[in-house]
Amino acid sequence: MSTPRCPALLVAAPASNQGKTTVTAALARLHRKRGRRVRVFKAGPDFLDAMILEEASGQPVYQLDLWMGGEDHCRALLHAAAREADLILVEGVMGLFDGQPSSADLAALFGLPVLAVIDATAMAQTFGAIAYGLARYRKDIQHFGVIANRVASARHGEMLAESLPPGQRLLAALPRREAGALPRRHLGLVQAQEIEQLSIRLDHWAEQLAAAGGDALPGPVAFPPASEPGVPPSLQGMTLAVARDRAFSFIYRANLDVLTALGAELRYFSPLAGEGLPDCDAVYLPGGYPELHLPTLADNIPLKQDLAQHCTAGKVLLAECGGMLYLLESLTGLDGQRAPMAALLPGHAVMQDKLANLGLHRVTLPGGTLKGHTFHHSHMETPLTPIVFTEPARNRGRPEPVYRLGRLHASYLHHYFPANPEAASRLFAA
C-alpha cells in the first residue's frame, strides 16, 4: 500500500481554554471555502469539540487517542484521511505536554508540525517566553508557528510579535471576540446543533484568520499505512437501535464504524422526538445531556414501555453515562427539579455543579477488556451490586462501578469499541 503525503498541523496550546477549538475550526472552514478537502481529528476522548469541527470541515471527525485506540489504530485513521484530503488538522487536548499520552506524543510519533495557540490576554513579552518554552521543551517536535488569540489591539499584536525569539513567527494575531465566543456548560462546549448561527460564526472566524495572515499551509507529511486486524462479522443479521439526539449524542463515530463492520444494521431513534423503540435485537443508549431535557424524556411513556418489554424479552441493552441515568427511577437536574425516568435500573441520580469523575479507564468483562473514558457531574445511588469496577489509567484515579441486570449493561464508562471489537461484539451478541 502506498504512503500518501498531505499537509498537516497539530493545533496545540499551553493549557485548556486558550482557543484551540476556535482556531482549528477557523482553519478548517477557511481552507474548505478555498476548495480544499479538510479532514480534522480531535486528540483525546472529547465529543463536543468534534461536533464543532465537523460543522467547520463538513467531514466526519474522529478521535486520536494513543491509549484508547493504540498507535496502529491512530495511524490507520491518519493514513485513510491522507489518501483523500488536501489538509489534515488535529486539535490537541489540554496543554501540549499534558497527559500520558499527550498531544506532544501524537505530534512526535506522526511527524505533525505544531501550531501553538496562546491566549495573549493581559500579556506582553511573556508571550515570547511561553512560545519559546513550547518550542524548546522537547526536541522531537517540529514547530510551525504561533497564533496569538484574544489580542486587544493592533499595537498589542505588534508587541507580541516583537517578543518572539529568532526562528519563531507569529502567523496571526486574532482579536477578542467575546460576542462570538463559543458558549459553554458543565461538560464543556455547548453542542454544535444548539449554537445559534454557528455556520455564520465559523465563516466570520475564517475571514478573521485570513485577514490576520493565518492561512499559510504547512508542508506535506508522510502517512504510511498501518496493519489493523480484520473485524469478523460476528453481529451479522443483528439489528441495533441507537439513541441519537441532543440528549444522547456522546458517541464515537469509530464505534458506529466498528458496529457496522461487525455486521450490525444500525437504526437510529430519538427519545426527545417522542419516538418509540424501532424493531431491533439490541439497544445502545449513549451518553449526552438527559438532564437538560427531563420533562420531555419523562413524558415519552411509549419509549419507556418499549424498553421495558425489550428487557423483559431478554434482549441486550447497553447504556453509557447519560444513557444509564435515563434508565434509573429518577434524575434530578441542576435546578433541583426531579423527573421520573425509565425505571429499568433501581436507584436515583442527582446532577451537581462539581466534577464527579474524569479520566481514561479500562474494564475487564467476561467477553474481554474494553477501554474508554468517564466524565460526569452526577451522583448516583443504587442498591445494585456492581459486577466489576473499571480500572483508571491514571494513578489515584477513581474506579467506576459497572452494573448488569439480566441483559442490561450500564456504567458511566464511554466505551471505545476499536480498542477491542471482539469484546464490543460480545456486549451485544444474542
XYZ file of C-alpha atoms in Angstrom:
430
model
C 0.000 0.000 0.000
C 1.337 3.437 -0.945
C 2.289 6.163 1.523
C 0.292 9.335 0.844
C 1.650 12.763 1.724
C -0.611 15.538 2.921
C -0.115 18.953 4.583
C -0.884 18.570 8.285
C -0.884 20.508 11.556
C -1.464 19.744 15.203
C -3.090 22.759 16.877
C -1.893 22.937 20.483
C -1.718 25.378 23.395
C -0.069 25.818 26.797
C -3.369 24.983 28.559
C -7.081 24.422 28.074
C -9.377 27.325 27.154
C -6.774 29.083 25.018
C -8.866 28.898 21.840
C -7.691 25.653 20.183
C -11.163 24.667 19.006
C -11.931 28.113 17.595
C -8.629 28.301 15.697
C -8.879 24.714 14.410
C -12.456 25.308 13.281
C -11.472 28.595 11.627
C -8.625 26.897 9.758
C -10.915 24.082 8.626
C -13.618 26.459 7.411
C -11.108 28.789 5.706
C -9.452 26.066 3.646
C -12.772 24.359 2.947
C -14.091 27.623 1.482
C -10.987 27.718 -0.711
C -11.958 24.387 -2.217
C -9.738 22.097 -0.187
C -10.930 18.845 1.343
C -10.080 19.165 5.036
C -10.056 16.260 7.469
C -9.967 17.102 11.165
C -9.215 14.898 14.172
C -9.592 15.548 17.888
C -6.858 14.363 20.239
C -8.260 12.630 23.301
C -11.753 11.359 24.049
C -13.693 14.624 23.652
C -17.128 14.542 21.953
C -18.151 18.202 21.986
C -15.179 19.787 20.205
C -15.550 17.163 17.476
C -19.109 18.337 16.779
C -17.892 21.907 16.157
C -15.077 20.648 13.934
C -17.464 18.541 11.854
C -19.603 21.599 11.183
C -16.491 23.567 10.204
C -14.970 20.969 7.891
C -18.077 19.300 6.505
C -16.382 15.945 7.105
C -16.613 13.331 9.877
C -14.264 13.887 12.819
C -12.603 11.002 14.618
C -10.683 10.901 17.900
C -6.948 10.184 18.007
C -6.081 8.660 21.368
C -2.946 6.576 21.733
C -4.163 4.999 24.978
C -7.706 4.118 23.958
C -7.101 3.148 20.341
C -3.389 2.433 20.145
C -0.747 3.540 17.645
C -1.832 1.273 14.769
C -5.442 2.450 15.004
C -4.433 6.122 15.019
C -2.003 5.539 12.169
C -4.709 3.808 10.119
C -7.101 6.727 10.619
C -4.488 9.261 9.520
C -3.453 7.147 6.524
C -7.046 6.854 5.316
C -7.576 10.598 5.705
C -4.354 11.474 3.880
C -5.420 9.415 0.867
C -8.354 11.758 0.236
C -7.554 15.066 1.959
C -5.770 18.251 0.952
C -5.154 19.211 4.586
C -5.217 17.342 7.902
C -5.773 19.206 11.168
C -5.523 17.669 14.629
C -6.838 19.627 17.593
C -4.778 18.839 20.674
C -6.093 18.205 24.157
C -5.363 20.327 27.265
C -1.825 21.755 27.170
C 0.685 20.478 24.614
C 2.593 18.339 27.132
C -0.295 17.458 29.453
C -1.418 13.891 29.962
C 0.024 10.474 29.271
C -0.016 10.179 26.305
C -0.015 13.884 25.397
C -0.643 15.944 22.288
C 3.142 16.255 22.036
C 3.392 12.469 21.884
C 0.995 12.458 18.926
C 2.979 15.179 17.174
C 6.303 13.392 17.663
C 5.014 9.950 16.695
C 3.312 11.011 13.470
C 5.571 13.905 12.477
C 2.852 16.539 12.824
C 4.111 20.154 12.861
C 2.736 22.055 15.855
C 0.814 25.311 15.618
C 0.729 26.914 19.086
C -2.316 28.959 20.099
C -1.677 31.246 23.067
C -4.258 33.380 24.852
C -2.498 36.768 24.921
C -4.957 38.446 27.286
C -3.096 40.894 29.577
C 0.247 39.662 28.248
C 3.214 41.300 26.527
C 6.812 39.978 26.446
C 5.903 36.890 28.453
C 4.108 35.737 25.310
C 7.507 35.154 23.728
C 8.732 33.198 26.740
C 5.737 30.854 26.591
C 6.146 30.361 22.852
C 9.857 29.679 23.354
C 9.137 27.105 26.051
C 6.559 25.286 23.929
C 9.038 25.088 21.048
C 12.086 24.018 23.077
C 10.713 21.779 25.837
C 11.027 18.700 23.606
C 13.484 18.328 20.745
C 11.466 15.704 18.839
C 8.698 18.128 17.816
C 8.632 20.351 14.752
C 7.022 23.764 15.284
C 5.176 25.565 12.508
C 4.355 28.872 14.162
C 2.321 30.728 16.785
C -1.132 32.304 16.786
C -1.916 34.951 19.390
C -5.544 34.755 20.468
C -7.735 37.393 22.143
C -5.460 40.275 21.182
C -6.591 43.697 22.400
C -5.362 45.917 19.527
C -3.039 46.171 16.551
C -0.321 47.608 18.792
C -0.779 44.727 21.223
C -0.245 42.311 18.343
C 2.961 44.105 17.353
C 4.305 43.792 20.900
C 3.572 40.069 20.893
C 5.344 39.575 17.556
C 8.371 41.500 18.817
C 8.585 39.256 21.888
C 9.169 36.096 19.863
C 12.746 34.791 19.752
C 14.571 34.355 16.411
C 13.299 31.403 14.417
C 9.690 31.695 15.580
C 6.978 33.524 13.720
C 3.616 34.961 14.626
C 1.238 33.642 11.985
C -1.748 35.679 13.159
C -2.974 37.938 15.936
C -6.686 37.269 16.415
C -8.843 39.893 18.154
C -11.002 39.325 21.179
C -14.435 38.063 20.217
C -16.493 37.927 23.413
C -19.740 38.366 21.479
C -18.997 35.401 19.229
C -17.246 33.105 21.711
C -18.366 29.505 21.832
C -20.866 29.021 24.680
C -20.041 26.516 27.399
C -21.814 24.421 30.023
C -20.810 21.910 32.708
C -19.299 19.269 30.374
C -17.565 21.716 28.034
C -18.727 23.429 24.869
C -22.404 23.561 24.011
C -23.288 21.007 21.321
C -22.875 22.273 17.762
C -26.550 21.792 16.876
C -27.536 24.051 19.781
C -25.282 27.010 18.923
C -27.168 29.812 17.243
C -25.825 30.791 13.794
C -22.792 28.536 14.174
C -22.103 28.451 10.433
C -22.094 32.264 10.284
C -19.683 32.372 13.234
C -17.374 29.880 11.536
C -17.329 31.932 8.338
C -16.520 35.053 10.367
C -13.647 33.348 12.193
C -12.270 32.095 8.885
C -12.355 35.638 7.476
C -10.597 36.996 10.564
C -7.916 34.324 10.306
C -7.311 35.051 6.622
C -7.203 38.811 7.222
C -4.639 38.296 10.003
C -2.384 36.220 7.744
C -3.072 32.857 9.358
C -3.807 30.996 6.132
C -0.325 29.597 5.409
C -0.290 25.922 4.504
C 2.193 23.596 6.223
C 4.400 21.249 4.269
C 3.299 17.710 3.420
C 3.674 14.906 5.952
C 4.004 11.230 5.039
C 1.323 8.959 6.497
C 2.359 5.308 5.997
C -0.251 2.556 6.263
C -0.849 0.544 9.396
C -1.994 -3.021 9.769
C -5.142 -3.340 11.847
C -6.644 -6.794 12.447
C -9.774 -7.559 10.484
C -13.155 -7.421 12.188
C -15.172 -10.655 11.852
C -18.891 -10.080 11.059
C -19.997 -11.603 14.354
C -23.107 -9.400 14.547
C -24.250 -10.224 11.029
C -28.047 -10.178 10.832
C -28.466 -8.221 14.076
C -30.481 -5.017 14.173
C -29.145 -2.486 16.691
C -31.214 0.529 17.759
C -29.074 3.566 18.649
C -30.474 6.590 20.514
C -29.303 9.749 18.772
C -30.449 13.294 19.505
C -29.484 16.254 21.708
C -29.989 14.197 24.870
C -27.994 11.170 23.650
C -25.200 12.399 21.399
C -21.928 11.313 23.048
C -20.981 8.505 20.713
C -17.730 7.925 18.864
C -18.001 7.719 15.077
C -15.425 4.960 15.299
C -17.849 2.965 17.478
C -20.518 3.141 14.790
C -17.945 2.069 12.193
C -16.989 -0.948 14.300
C -20.614 -1.991 14.803
C -21.228 -1.736 11.063
C -18.051 -3.704 10.326
C -19.246 -6.363 12.762
C -22.303 -6.736 10.546
C -24.937 -4.954 12.644
C -27.668 -2.927 10.957
C -27.968 0.383 12.815
C -31.368 2.013 13.289
C -31.404 5.442 14.911
C -34.209 6.799 17.055
C -34.832 9.988 19.030
C -36.253 9.795 22.560
C -36.693 13.591 22.502
C -38.872 13.409 19.390
C -41.284 11.132 21.208
C -40.250 8.120 19.164
C -40.650 4.605 20.461
C -38.115 1.832 20.054
C -37.677 0.594 16.467
C -37.810 -3.118 15.810
C -34.419 -4.366 16.981
C -32.375 -7.124 18.602
C -30.339 -4.827 20.881
C -30.308 -1.211 22.073
C -27.424 1.238 22.520
C -28.100 4.254 24.781
C -25.010 6.507 24.634
C -24.278 9.404 26.964
C -25.245 13.011 26.457
C -27.364 15.585 28.254
C -30.536 13.875 29.523
C -30.517 16.296 32.482
C -31.287 19.177 30.103
C -34.435 17.502 28.762
C -36.053 15.936 31.808
C -39.726 16.862 31.142
C -39.559 15.662 27.530
C -37.885 12.383 28.448
C -40.287 11.846 31.336
C -43.270 12.309 29.009
C -42.150 9.729 26.440
C -44.127 6.888 28.011
C -44.212 4.699 24.861
C -40.407 4.502 24.772
C -40.234 3.565 28.445
C -42.750 0.778 27.792
C -40.839 -0.419 24.724
C -37.570 -0.545 26.665
C -39.224 -2.469 29.499
C -40.620 -5.024 27.047
C -37.233 -5.222 25.349
C -35.515 -6.101 28.629
C -38.272 -8.483 29.710
C -37.733 -10.362 26.441
C -34.104 -10.878 27.458
C -32.632 -8.620 24.782
C -29.405 -6.644 25.171
C -29.387 -3.002 26.284
C -26.065 -1.162 26.654
C -26.249 2.184 28.472
C -23.346 4.602 28.922
C -23.278 7.525 31.367
C -26.289 9.689 30.446
C -27.925 6.619 28.937
C -27.596 4.896 32.307
C -29.071 7.903 34.134
C -32.110 7.719 31.862
C -32.706 4.105 32.927
C -32.909 4.973 36.647
C -36.098 5.617 38.581
C -35.469 9.352 38.618
C -32.962 12.040 37.708
C -32.661 15.440 39.400
C -31.322 18.344 37.350
C -29.090 21.208 38.407
C -32.209 23.278 39.075
C -33.332 20.773 41.719
C -36.264 19.514 39.652
C -36.726 15.741 39.813
C -38.247 13.766 36.948
C -39.222 10.098 36.576
C -37.077 8.177 34.125
C -37.418 4.689 32.597
C -37.151 2.832 35.954
C -35.315 -0.160 34.483
C -32.484 0.262 36.990
C -33.268 0.748 40.674
C -31.891 3.989 42.032
C -31.724 7.719 41.548
C -29.153 10.267 40.376
C -28.620 13.960 41.107
C -26.714 16.428 38.944
C -24.123 18.540 40.754
C -22.043 21.601 39.916
C -18.696 19.965 40.631
C -16.945 17.306 38.592
C -17.610 13.795 39.906
C -15.082 11.837 37.853
C -12.827 12.257 34.835
C -10.247 10.063 33.152
C -9.329 7.171 30.897
C -10.424 3.731 32.135
C -10.355 0.089 31.119
C -12.778 -2.602 32.182
C -12.341 -6.365 32.054
C -15.604 -8.161 31.308
C -16.325 -11.831 30.635
C -16.201 -11.034 26.920
C -12.858 -9.248 27.040
C -11.232 -5.969 28.037
C -12.509 -2.639 26.733
C -11.089 0.853 27.089
C -12.840 4.196 27.272
C -13.251 7.279 29.397
C -15.503 8.743 32.064
C -16.536 12.379 32.534
C -19.610 13.276 34.559
C -21.144 15.714 37.051
C -23.714 13.432 38.655
C -24.002 11.373 41.811
C -25.868 8.087 41.538
C -27.261 5.822 44.251
C -28.485 2.302 43.559
C -28.948 -0.860 45.648
C -27.426 -2.921 42.839
C -24.088 -4.621 43.456
C -21.557 -3.890 40.698
C -20.349 -6.867 38.692
C -16.939 -5.205 38.356
C -15.180 -1.843 38.680
C -13.273 -0.048 35.958
C -9.514 0.419 36.271
C -8.364 4.039 35.872
C -5.328 4.629 33.688
C -4.194 7.462 35.947
C -2.666 6.887 39.347
C -5.154 7.680 42.120
C -7.996 7.740 39.594
C -11.397 6.691 40.926
C -12.852 3.420 39.582
C -16.401 3.374 38.222
C -18.930 0.638 39.064
C -20.347 -1.483 36.252
C -23.870 -2.888 36.634
C -25.623 -5.773 34.948
C -29.296 -6.647 35.345
C -30.284 -9.502 33.065
C -29.028 -8.431 29.635
C -28.929 -4.755 30.652
C -25.353 -3.494 30.980
C -24.797 0.015 32.396
C -21.944 2.187 33.660
C -20.523 5.696 33.483
C -17.876 4.437 31.031
C -17.971 5.670 27.428
C -16.587 2.593 25.653
C -14.217 2.903 22.695
C -15.019 -0.151 20.567
C -11.956 -0.042 18.250
C -9.840 -0.913 21.304
C -11.319 -4.434 21.159
C -14.014 -5.039 18.526
C -14.494 -8.645 19.597
C -15.221 -7.600 23.194
C -17.628 -4.952 21.861
C -19.335 -7.631 19.798
C -19.853 -9.786 22.886
C -21.602 -6.900 24.649
C -24.329 -7.019 22.027
C -24.304 -10.672 20.967
C -27.587 -12.517 21.469
